[in-house]
Structures are given as structure tokens and as C-alpha cells.
Short mmCIF file of C-alpha atoms in Angstrom, two decimals:
data_model
loop_
_atom_site.label_atom_id
_atom_site.label_comp_id
_atom_site.label_asym_id
_atom_site.label_seq_id
_atom_site.Cartn_x
_atom_site.Cartn_y
_atom_site.Cartn_z
CA MET A 216 58.91 -34.15 50.61
CA ALA A 217 55.69 -36.15 51.59
CA GLY A 218 52.98 -33.90 53.00
CA PRO A 219 51.46 -35.63 56.71
CA LEU A 220 48.32 -37.15 55.24
CA LYS A 221 50.30 -39.04 52.72
CA ASP A 222 48.74 -42.98 51.92
CA ILE A 223 45.69 -41.70 53.70
CA LYS A 224 43.18 -42.74 50.37
CA VAL A 225 40.14 -40.54 49.91
CA LEU A 226 37.06 -40.93 48.08
CA ASP A 227 35.33 -37.37 47.58
CA LEU A 228 31.96 -37.60 46.47
CA THR A 229 31.20 -33.83 46.25
CA ARG A 230 30.09 -31.34 43.81
CA HIS A 231 29.79 -27.86 44.76
CA ALA A 232 32.51 -25.46 47.39
CA PRO A 233 32.09 -27.20 50.67
CA GLY A 234 33.19 -30.43 50.39
CA PRO A 235 35.70 -29.54 47.01
CA TYR A 236 37.43 -27.55 49.22
CA CYS A 237 37.88 -29.71 52.21
CA THR A 238 39.28 -32.43 49.85
CA MET A 239 41.50 -29.83 48.03
CA ILE A 240 42.95 -29.20 51.79
CA LEU A 241 43.26 -32.47 52.35
CA GLY A 242 45.05 -33.21 48.93
CA ASP A 243 47.49 -30.67 49.57
CA LEU A 244 48.23 -31.98 52.84
CA GLY A 245 49.55 -34.93 50.55
CA ALA A 246 46.64 -36.96 51.04
CA ASP A 247 45.67 -39.77 48.23
CA ILE A 248 41.43 -38.37 46.38
CA LEU A 249 39.73 -39.94 44.09
CA ARG A 250 36.95 -37.70 42.95
CA VAL A 251 34.06 -39.45 42.43
CA GLU A 252 31.93 -38.31 39.47
CA GLY A 253 28.70 -38.47 38.41
CA ALA A 254 26.62 -36.62 36.18
CA ALA A 255 28.08 -32.72 36.16
CA SER A 256 26.38 -29.97 38.41
CA ASP A 257 24.04 -27.39 36.73
CA LEU A 258 24.97 -24.29 38.88
CA VAL A 259 26.27 -21.84 37.59
CA VAL A 260 28.42 -18.81 39.41
CA PRO A 261 29.67 -16.52 36.91
CA GLU A 262 32.41 -14.84 38.58
CA PHE A 263 34.09 -18.25 39.29
CA PRO A 264 35.67 -20.89 36.88
CA PRO A 265 34.23 -23.50 35.99
CA PRO A 266 35.36 -26.69 37.23
CA ASN A 267 38.01 -28.56 35.61
CA SER A 268 39.15 -25.02 34.63
CA PRO A 269 43.08 -25.28 35.62
CA TYR A 270 42.58 -21.93 37.47
CA GLU A 271 39.94 -23.20 39.68
CA PRO A 272 42.12 -24.80 42.88
CA PHE A 273 39.56 -27.02 44.00
CA CYS A 274 40.01 -29.86 41.33
CA ARG A 275 43.71 -29.98 42.02
CA ASN A 276 45.65 -32.98 43.88
CA LYS A 277 42.81 -35.16 42.70
CA LYS A 278 42.30 -38.10 40.24
CA SER A 279 39.19 -38.24 39.21
CA ILE A 280 36.72 -41.90 37.98
CA ILE A 281 33.02 -41.67 36.45
CA LEU A 282 30.87 -43.65 38.49
CA ASN A 283 26.64 -44.51 38.30
CA LEU A 284 25.94 -45.38 41.14
CA LYS A 285 22.42 -46.09 40.11
CA THR A 286 23.65 -49.19 38.53
CA ASP A 287 24.10 -52.25 40.40
CA GLU A 288 27.77 -52.65 38.52
CA GLY A 289 28.83 -48.73 39.47
CA ARG A 290 28.03 -50.05 43.42
CA GLU A 291 30.02 -52.74 43.10
CA ILE A 292 32.84 -50.95 42.09
CA PHE A 293 32.63 -47.81 44.64
CA TYR A 294 32.52 -51.01 47.22
CA LYS A 295 35.43 -51.70 46.22
CA LEU A 296 36.96 -48.43 46.51
CA ALA A 297 35.55 -47.73 49.44
CA ALA A 298 37.33 -50.94 51.11
CA ARG A 299 40.77 -49.55 50.51
CA ALA A 300 39.63 -46.24 51.70
CA ASP A 301 40.48 -44.25 54.28
CA VAL A 302 37.71 -41.66 54.19
CA ILE A 303 34.81 -40.94 52.37
CA VAL A 304 33.51 -37.59 51.59
CA GLU A 305 29.46 -36.95 50.59
CA GLY A 306 27.68 -33.47 50.26
CA PHE A 307 24.12 -34.88 49.27
CA ARG A 308 21.39 -34.32 50.84
CA PRO A 309 20.21 -36.29 54.17
CA GLY A 310 18.67 -39.65 52.87
CA ALA A 311 21.11 -39.74 49.20
CA VAL A 312 23.63 -41.63 50.25
CA GLY A 313 21.39 -43.90 51.56
CA ARG A 314 18.75 -44.66 48.34
CA LEU A 315 22.64 -45.41 46.27
CA GLY A 316 23.27 -47.72 48.20
CA VAL A 317 26.54 -45.55 49.50
CA ASP A 318 25.36 -44.22 52.86
CA TYR A 319 28.11 -44.91 56.29
CA ASP A 320 26.32 -48.15 57.78
CA THR A 321 26.51 -49.77 53.85
CA ILE A 322 29.92 -48.97 53.85
CA LYS A 323 30.90 -49.82 57.53
CA ARG A 324 30.42 -53.89 55.60
CA PHE A 325 32.86 -53.68 54.04
CA ASN A 326 35.24 -51.41 56.51
CA GLU A 327 34.41 -50.87 59.08
CA GLY A 328 37.48 -48.33 59.68
CA ILE A 329 36.18 -45.91 57.57
CA VAL A 330 35.94 -42.02 58.54
CA TYR A 331 33.13 -40.81 56.28
CA CYS A 332 31.92 -37.64 56.43
CA SER A 333 28.36 -35.65 55.60
CA ILE A 334 28.72 -32.21 54.79
CA THR A 335 25.10 -30.73 54.49
CA GLY A 336 23.54 -27.12 55.20
CA TYR A 337 21.26 -28.31 58.35
CA GLY A 338 23.12 -31.23 59.24
CA GLN A 339 21.39 -35.22 59.25
CA ASP A 340 18.83 -34.89 61.24
CA GLY A 341 15.92 -31.55 62.72
CA PRO A 342 13.25 -29.77 61.46
CA TYR A 343 15.40 -28.23 58.65
CA ARG A 344 17.68 -31.47 57.40
CA ASP A 345 15.41 -31.49 54.37
CA LEU A 346 15.07 -28.08 53.31
CA VAL A 347 17.54 -27.14 49.68
CA GLY A 348 19.73 -24.25 49.73
CA HIS A 349 23.52 -22.71 49.69
CA ASP A 350 25.76 -20.24 51.42
CA LEU A 351 23.96 -17.33 51.71
CA ASN A 352 20.45 -18.98 53.66
CA TYR A 353 22.59 -20.34 55.88
CA LEU A 354 24.42 -17.25 56.82
CA ALA A 355 20.98 -16.03 57.13
CA HIS A 356 19.62 -18.59 59.14
CA GLY A 357 22.35 -18.85 61.43
CA GLY A 358 22.54 -15.41 62.27
CA PHE A 359 25.45 -14.25 60.30
CA LEU A 360 23.92 -11.02 58.94
CA SER A 361 22.12 -10.37 61.14
CA ILE A 362 25.27 -9.07 62.83
CA LEU A 363 26.39 -7.05 60.13
CA LYS A 364 25.85 -3.46 60.01
CA ASP A 365 23.06 -3.54 56.88
CA PRO A 366 22.24 -7.18 57.13
CA MET A 367 21.57 -7.04 53.36
CA SER A 368 24.74 -7.09 52.97
CA ILE A 369 26.41 -10.66 51.29
CA PRO A 370 29.68 -11.13 52.23
CA GLY A 371 30.18 -13.64 49.03
CA ASN A 372 30.40 -17.72 49.59
CA VAL A 373 33.12 -18.17 51.96
CA VAL A 374 32.29 -18.53 54.74
CA GLY A 375 29.28 -20.50 54.76
CA ASP A 376 30.57 -22.86 52.43
CA LEU A 377 34.32 -22.67 52.95
CA VAL A 378 34.55 -21.73 56.83
CA SER A 379 31.27 -23.36 58.28
CA GLY A 380 31.21 -26.04 55.85
CA GLY A 381 34.73 -27.15 54.08
CA MET A 382 37.13 -26.29 57.06
CA GLN A 383 34.98 -27.59 59.81
CA ALA A 384 35.02 -30.85 57.88
CA VAL A 385 38.50 -30.56 57.43
CA ILE A 386 39.12 -30.53 61.31
CA GLY A 387 36.46 -33.78 62.22
CA ILE A 388 38.28 -35.17 59.13
CA LEU A 389 41.46 -34.92 60.66
CA SER A 390 39.61 -35.54 64.54
CA ALA A 391 38.11 -39.15 63.49
CA LEU A 392 42.05 -39.67 61.78
CA VAL A 393 43.47 -38.96 64.89
CA TRP A 394 40.69 -41.14 67.25
CA LYS A 395 41.14 -43.97 64.33
CA GLN A 396 45.06 -44.34 65.02
CA LYS A 397 44.60 -45.00 68.20
CA THR A 398 42.19 -47.34 68.48
CA GLY A 399 41.39 -48.80 65.08
CA GLU A 400 38.04 -46.96 64.75
CA GLY A 401 36.16 -45.12 62.15
CA GLN A 402 32.88 -42.76 62.40
CA PHE A 403 30.88 -40.82 60.96
CA ILE A 404 31.07 -37.12 60.68
CA ASP A 405 27.91 -35.26 60.56
CA ILE A 406 29.17 -31.13 59.25
CA GLY A 407 26.32 -29.12 59.18
CA MET A 408 26.56 -26.13 57.65
CA THR A 409 24.02 -23.86 59.73
CA ASP A 410 25.63 -25.18 62.84
CA GLY A 411 29.04 -23.47 61.58
CA ILE A 412 27.78 -19.95 61.64
CA VAL A 413 26.39 -20.74 64.50
CA SER A 414 29.82 -21.59 66.45
CA LEU A 415 31.75 -19.00 64.34
CA ILE A 416 29.00 -15.61 66.46
CA GLY A 417 29.26 -17.55 69.54
CA LEU A 418 30.57 -14.42 70.92
CA TYR A 419 27.62 -12.83 69.78
CA ILE A 420 25.18 -14.84 71.63
CA ALA A 421 27.49 -15.13 74.46
CA LYS A 422 27.18 -11.09 74.80
CA TYR A 423 23.26 -11.75 74.20
CA LEU A 424 23.02 -14.14 76.79
CA GLU A 425 25.09 -11.79 79.27
CA LYS A 426 23.30 -8.54 78.30
CA GLY A 427 19.38 -9.81 76.67
CA ARG A 428 20.60 -7.62 73.45
CA LEU A 429 23.32 -6.65 71.80
CA PRO A 430 24.81 -3.30 71.00
CA ASP A 431 23.69 -0.80 69.36
CA GLU A 432 24.96 -1.23 65.42
CA GLU A 433 26.98 2.20 65.92
CA ALA A 434 28.62 0.58 69.27
CA ARG A 435 29.27 -2.98 67.21
CA ALA A 436 32.58 -2.52 66.51
CA SER A 437 33.78 -5.28 64.90
CA VAL A 438 31.39 -5.01 61.95
CA GLY A 439 32.26 -0.88 61.04
CA GLY A 440 29.66 0.75 63.65
CA ALA A 441 33.09 2.73 65.26
CA HIS A 442 35.27 5.56 63.98
CA PHE A 443 38.62 3.51 65.14
CA TYR A 444 37.10 0.17 63.47
CA ASN A 445 36.92 0.91 59.57
CA VAL A 446 36.91 1.46 56.11
CA TYR A 447 37.89 4.57 54.79
CA GLN A 448 38.28 6.07 51.16
CA THR A 449 41.26 8.03 50.36
CA LYS A 450 42.03 10.66 47.81
CA ASP A 451 42.52 8.07 44.59
CA GLY A 452 39.61 6.58 45.48
CA LYS A 453 40.86 3.96 47.18
CA PHE A 454 40.27 2.17 50.66
CA ILE A 455 41.84 1.80 53.06
CA SER A 456 41.14 -0.15 56.72
CA ILE A 457 41.69 1.20 60.61
CA ALA A 458 40.97 -1.61 63.28
CA SER A 459 42.96 0.56 66.47
CA GLY A 460 40.65 -0.57 68.93
CA GLU A 461 43.58 -0.63 71.66
CA GLY A 462 44.28 2.28 73.27
CA ARG A 463 48.12 3.06 72.26
CA PHE A 464 46.86 2.06 68.30
CA PHE A 465 44.06 4.63 68.84
CA ALA A 466 46.21 7.11 70.39
CA ASN A 467 48.93 6.47 67.78
CA LEU A 468 46.61 6.94 64.94
CA CYS A 469 45.04 10.29 66.13
CA GLY A 470 48.56 11.39 66.59
CA LYS A 471 49.61 11.06 62.87
CA LEU A 472 46.09 12.26 61.61
CA GLY A 473 46.76 15.40 63.38
CA CYS A 474 44.33 15.37 66.05
CA GLU A 475 45.50 14.30 69.19
CA GLN A 476 42.82 15.90 71.40
CA PHE A 477 40.70 13.07 70.70
CA ILE A 478 42.15 10.65 72.23
CA PRO A 479 40.42 10.83 75.76
CA TYR A 480 37.80 10.69 73.99
CA GLN A 481 38.12 6.55 71.59
CA PHE A 482 34.65 5.35 73.43
CA ASP A 483 32.64 8.38 73.95
CA ARG A 484 29.85 7.87 72.52
CA LYS A 485 28.38 11.26 71.79
CA LYS A 486 31.75 12.31 70.30
CA ALA A 487 31.93 9.19 67.81
CA PRO A 488 30.60 10.85 64.90
CA GLU A 489 32.79 14.21 64.96
CA ILE A 490 35.40 11.75 65.50
CA LYS A 491 34.34 9.44 62.68
CA GLU A 492 33.76 12.11 60.45
CA HIS A 493 36.93 14.04 61.17
CA PHE A 494 38.55 10.74 60.16
CA THR A 495 36.54 10.52 56.94
CA ARG A 496 37.64 14.45 55.83
CA THR A 497 40.91 13.49 56.63
CA PHE A 498 41.85 10.44 54.79
CA LEU A 499 40.39 11.83 51.23
CA THR A 500 42.97 14.14 51.50
CA LYS A 501 46.25 11.66 50.26
CA THR A 502 46.14 8.60 48.85
CA ARG A 503 46.07 5.12 50.03
CA ASP A 504 49.33 4.11 49.54
CA GLU A 505 50.57 7.84 51.09
CA TRP A 506 48.69 7.17 54.57
CA PHE A 507 49.69 3.43 54.64
CA ASP A 508 53.31 4.67 54.51
CA ILE A 509 52.84 7.14 57.04
CA LEU A 510 50.25 5.21 59.37
CA SER A 511 52.43 2.17 59.61
CA GLU A 512 55.32 3.49 60.86
CA SER A 513 53.83 3.32 63.82
CA GLU A 514 51.61 1.04 65.77
CA THR A 515 48.00 2.26 64.34
CA ALA A 516 46.88 -1.49 62.50
CA VAL A 517 46.31 -0.39 59.38
CA ALA A 518 46.16 -2.25 55.78
CA LYS A 519 45.63 -0.92 52.57
CA VAL A 520 42.17 -2.71 50.92
CA PHE A 521 43.81 -4.16 48.16
CA ALA A 522 41.84 -5.26 44.87
CA ILE A 523 42.07 -9.12 43.45
CA ASP A 524 44.62 -7.40 40.72
CA GLU A 525 47.01 -6.06 43.38
CA LEU A 526 46.30 -8.83 46.09
CA LEU A 527 48.83 -10.80 43.29
CA SER A 528 51.67 -8.42 42.74
CA ASP A 529 51.57 -7.63 46.57
CA ALA A 530 55.53 -8.48 48.24
CA HIS A 531 54.17 -10.29 51.25
CA VAL A 532 51.39 -12.57 49.91
CA LEU A 533 54.22 -13.46 47.24
CA HIS A 534 56.82 -14.29 50.27
CA ARG A 535 54.53 -16.32 52.29
CA GLY A 536 53.75 -18.68 48.72
CA MET A 537 50.11 -17.85 48.40
CA ILE A 538 50.23 -17.63 44.58
CA VAL A 539 52.10 -20.38 43.37
CA GLU A 540 52.33 -21.21 39.43
CA LEU A 541 51.69 -24.68 37.56
CA GLU A 542 52.57 -25.24 33.46
CA HIS A 543 49.97 -26.67 32.18
CA PRO A 544 50.09 -28.67 28.80
CA ALA A 545 47.92 -26.55 27.16
CA HIS A 546 47.63 -23.41 28.70
CA GLY A 547 51.07 -22.54 29.84
CA ARG A 548 51.62 -21.26 32.85
CA VAL A 549 48.61 -20.80 35.23
CA ARG A 550 48.59 -19.27 38.55
CA GLN A 551 46.37 -20.26 41.67
CA ALA A 552 45.95 -19.45 45.05
CA GLY A 553 48.44 -21.04 47.45
CA ILE A 554 48.55 -23.16 50.68
CA PRO A 555 47.73 -21.40 53.77
CA ILE A 556 49.22 -24.02 56.79
CA LYS A 557 52.69 -24.33 56.92
CA LEU A 558 54.11 -26.99 58.36
CA SER A 559 58.27 -27.32 58.74
CA ALA A 560 58.50 -31.04 58.59
CA THR A 561 55.85 -32.03 56.36
CA PRO A 562 54.77 -28.82 54.10
CA GLY A 563 51.91 -29.63 51.99
CA GLU A 564 52.37 -28.93 48.06
CA ILE A 565 50.36 -28.54 45.28
CA ARG A 566 51.98 -32.05 42.85
CA ASP A 567 49.58 -30.97 39.87
CA LEU A 568 46.07 -29.54 38.56
CA GLY A 569 44.45 -32.41 38.95
CA SER A 570 42.81 -34.58 36.03
CA LEU A 571 40.00 -34.26 33.90
CA PRO A 572 36.18 -35.92 34.30
CA GLY A 573 36.88 -39.48 33.67
CA GLU A 574 40.84 -39.57 33.07
CA ASP A 575 41.45 -42.27 35.51
CA THR A 576 38.56 -44.44 35.24
CA ALA A 577 40.34 -47.08 33.06
CA ARG A 578 43.74 -47.14 35.98
CA VAL A 579 41.42 -47.28 38.75
CA LEU A 580 39.70 -50.23 37.49
CA ALA A 581 42.51 -51.71 35.86
CA ASP A 582 44.12 -51.45 39.75
CA LEU A 583 40.88 -53.31 41.10
CA GLY A 584 41.74 -55.72 39.47
CA TYR A 585 39.30 -55.47 35.80
CA GLU A 586 40.81 -56.54 32.95
CA GLU A 587 40.32 -54.53 29.58
CA ARG A 588 37.40 -56.70 28.69
CA ALA A 589 35.97 -56.25 31.45
CA ILE A 590 36.18 -52.61 31.52
CA ARG A 591 35.13 -52.22 27.96
CA ALA A 592 32.17 -53.74 29.34
CA LEU A 593 31.37 -51.74 32.34
CA SER A 594 31.58 -48.66 29.79
CA ASP A 595 29.43 -49.86 27.05
CA LYS A 596 26.38 -51.09 30.06
CA GLY A 597 26.36 -47.17 30.87
CA ALA A 598 28.44 -48.19 34.80
CA VAL A 599 31.61 -45.48 34.53
CA THR A 600 32.41 -43.66 31.75
CA LEU A 601 35.74 -43.81 29.95
CA ALA A 602 38.08 -40.32 29.32
CA ARG A 603 37.75 -39.58 25.61
CA SER A 604 40.17 -40.83 22.84
CA GLY A 605 42.65 -38.12 22.40
CA GLN A 606 41.90 -36.53 25.68
CA LYS A 607 44.79 -34.78 26.90
CA SER A 608 45.73 -34.66 30.69
CA GLN A 609 45.96 -31.06 32.62
CA ARG A 610 48.10 -32.71 35.15
CA ALA A 611 51.21 -30.50 36.17
CA HIS A 612 53.69 -29.62 38.46
CA SER A 613 53.87 -26.69 40.57
CA MET A 614 56.69 -24.97 40.02
CA PRO A 615 59.17 -23.11 42.29
CA ASP A 616 57.39 -19.99 44.58
CA LYS A 617 60.58 -18.15 44.30
CA ASP A 618 60.96 -17.69 40.24
CA LEU A 619 57.18 -16.11 40.46
CA ARG A 620 58.37 -14.13 42.75
CA LYS A 621 61.60 -12.95 41.13
CA GLU A 622 59.27 -11.87 37.48
CA GLN A 623 57.26 -9.61 39.87
#
């Protein structure tokens, strides 16, 4: 069954996490994604797999062409691709696509209805537009780190890059496609990741504007400043999370922990240290799983703190299809994170693991009308790069998630 974005053609000029995550979501929902690749990035993140690893999800459902946009021939090919496209996504610094001659104003001459999305750290204008940066810098500048109990905590590159970058870009692109469907008009989308961070902490900003200050750290329940909204270590060295903000949840929690005397003092600042100290000692008397079994019997807002290996075998995660399995021609069975957006009529699908760099160059050029001799000449000039002779495709179709669940 085709996804809701079937027949939407996307040219993906992005390299780092925000853009590839954005186009992964679009591809999962059925869009035809063509990665327009150039030189490989020199960014190395040791805890993540390298690009084009079959375990790396951001390349899935995408074809690949290697194009040198610094050549006249490479730009001419891109213009032909852009004339057929619905969406272009790029993540270079402001001005870079203009210097390459593939910016929005140029592309509009070939395709007036193009939806063109630029993802940058600080947006296309403003005093900081030209600053280099990564996720941590946007979290810092956008105020996110300041609301944490420990501003030196680094939450991992998911909030800035993927949420305020990739997800905001998806929202912008889908909104622009709806407008285009209604009017036939394309438009430019300016996604600044710092803007997204400021939006994400909007409730904290509202509190500050209302009171002129944020609550003290101990009163900031949402970032672990409260005994009823926190993480506690258990007897086996593991951790359990408690989020009993509502009065009835807190009462149920105290009942299960055998400290009903604390129920009237949930929000008493003077009593808070005593309650937290009691919770801390009590949770150390049983294992994490034992406490979960006890607390989940009544409404206490409890969850285990999972390590990645536990997550991969969790019954609920598997039931929801959030770990999927694909068959790779060289690596055998490969697992990736699944699709979080559940659509009843047009569900998303991981159709393949994506192409290797340049794997589709010759096919894409042939589809544009280039003959084999012309394609070879473009390769000789350095305008394009063809797949290496004998290079094996890593495309693979997903296996039914019920098979994966059955094996656990």
C-alpha cells in the first residue's frame, strides 16, 4: 500500500542529521527521495554508525546520485531534476546554495511550484546567521540548557538537530505542500534550529514573562527538581522513573511505598527533602522490575529506565513496530528503529535500506534523457560520479514485524 506522499519527488541536498532525518520521515511516508551527494562529510560521531551503514536509518528509502554542483554540467543536471521535483531540502550555511547556483530564486526559474526548505542553525537572517554550530550550540543559545537542573548536562543530539531541525522542517514542508495543492504555488521554508529550541521552551518563557523569574531548581519538577517527578536508583543498580504530579498519582505512590503520611505534603517545599530522602532509601530495597510490577498495579505514572539492549526486546516497543527487521544482501538481517507515525489508511513503509553513494547516478541520468556516451563523458569531466564497477546494492525489503516479535 502506497504511503500518503506517494509521487512526491524530493531532492535531498543535506548531509548532517537534521536534513537526513527530515527526508527519512518523508521517505517513510512514501515520498520518492533522491540524495544529491557531493564530497563526503568529515564529521565523525563515534557513538553513531557511519553514513550508508545498513544499520543507519537516515539513508533508507532513498536513491543516490553523486553530482558536482561546482561544474556547469552538474548544475544543468540539477536544474533538470529540480524541474521535475516537488521539494528540495538543503542544510548548508546561508549563502552556500546561492554560490553554487542552486538557491530558491534560481530554482524558481525552472519550477515555480517548488517547495524549497533550508535548514540552518540560526536561520537565513539575523546577526548570527553566519555562525557555524551544531546541536549543542543551538541548545545553549536557545535557552534549553539553562532550564535543566544541571546546565552542563548534554541531552544528546536529538532535541536541536532532530526535533527543532528535522521535525520542524517536515512540518513546514507538509504545510507548504498543502498550500501548493490548494493554490499551485510553491514557497521558501526557512528553518532555524535555534528558533525551534526557543519554541520548545515556550512554556518556560511564559512562566518567566509572567513572574519575572523561573522557579528555583528544587521547584522545577519538569527537569527533575521534585521528589514526585524524578528518577531513582533501585537495588540492582538500575533506575526507575516516577512522574506522579497529579494528586491521585502521588497518593497511590505513597500508598505503595508505605508512606501515606506524606500525601498532604506533596508540594510542601520544607517537607520535600525528607520525602525525597525517604523515596531514595525505599527504592533501594527492591529491584527495578520488582518496583515496576508493584507500582504499575495502580496509577502511579511509573516506567523503567531502559538501556538500549532492553529497549530492543521490549514487548511493547516490538508490538508497536518500533524495531523493524530487514534482509540485507551482505549483512543478513539488519534492525533499525521503526516508523512512529501510524496512519490507518496509508501507513508508512521501509521499502529498502537506501542506495549506496552514486548507485543511481546512471539510471537517473538515463531517465533525464542522457545517452550512455554522454553519461560517460560527464563522468570523465568530473560532473558526476558513477557507481563503482561490481558495487552491490544494499537495497532490501522489510520483513513483517510479526516475524520479529515471534522470535523474541
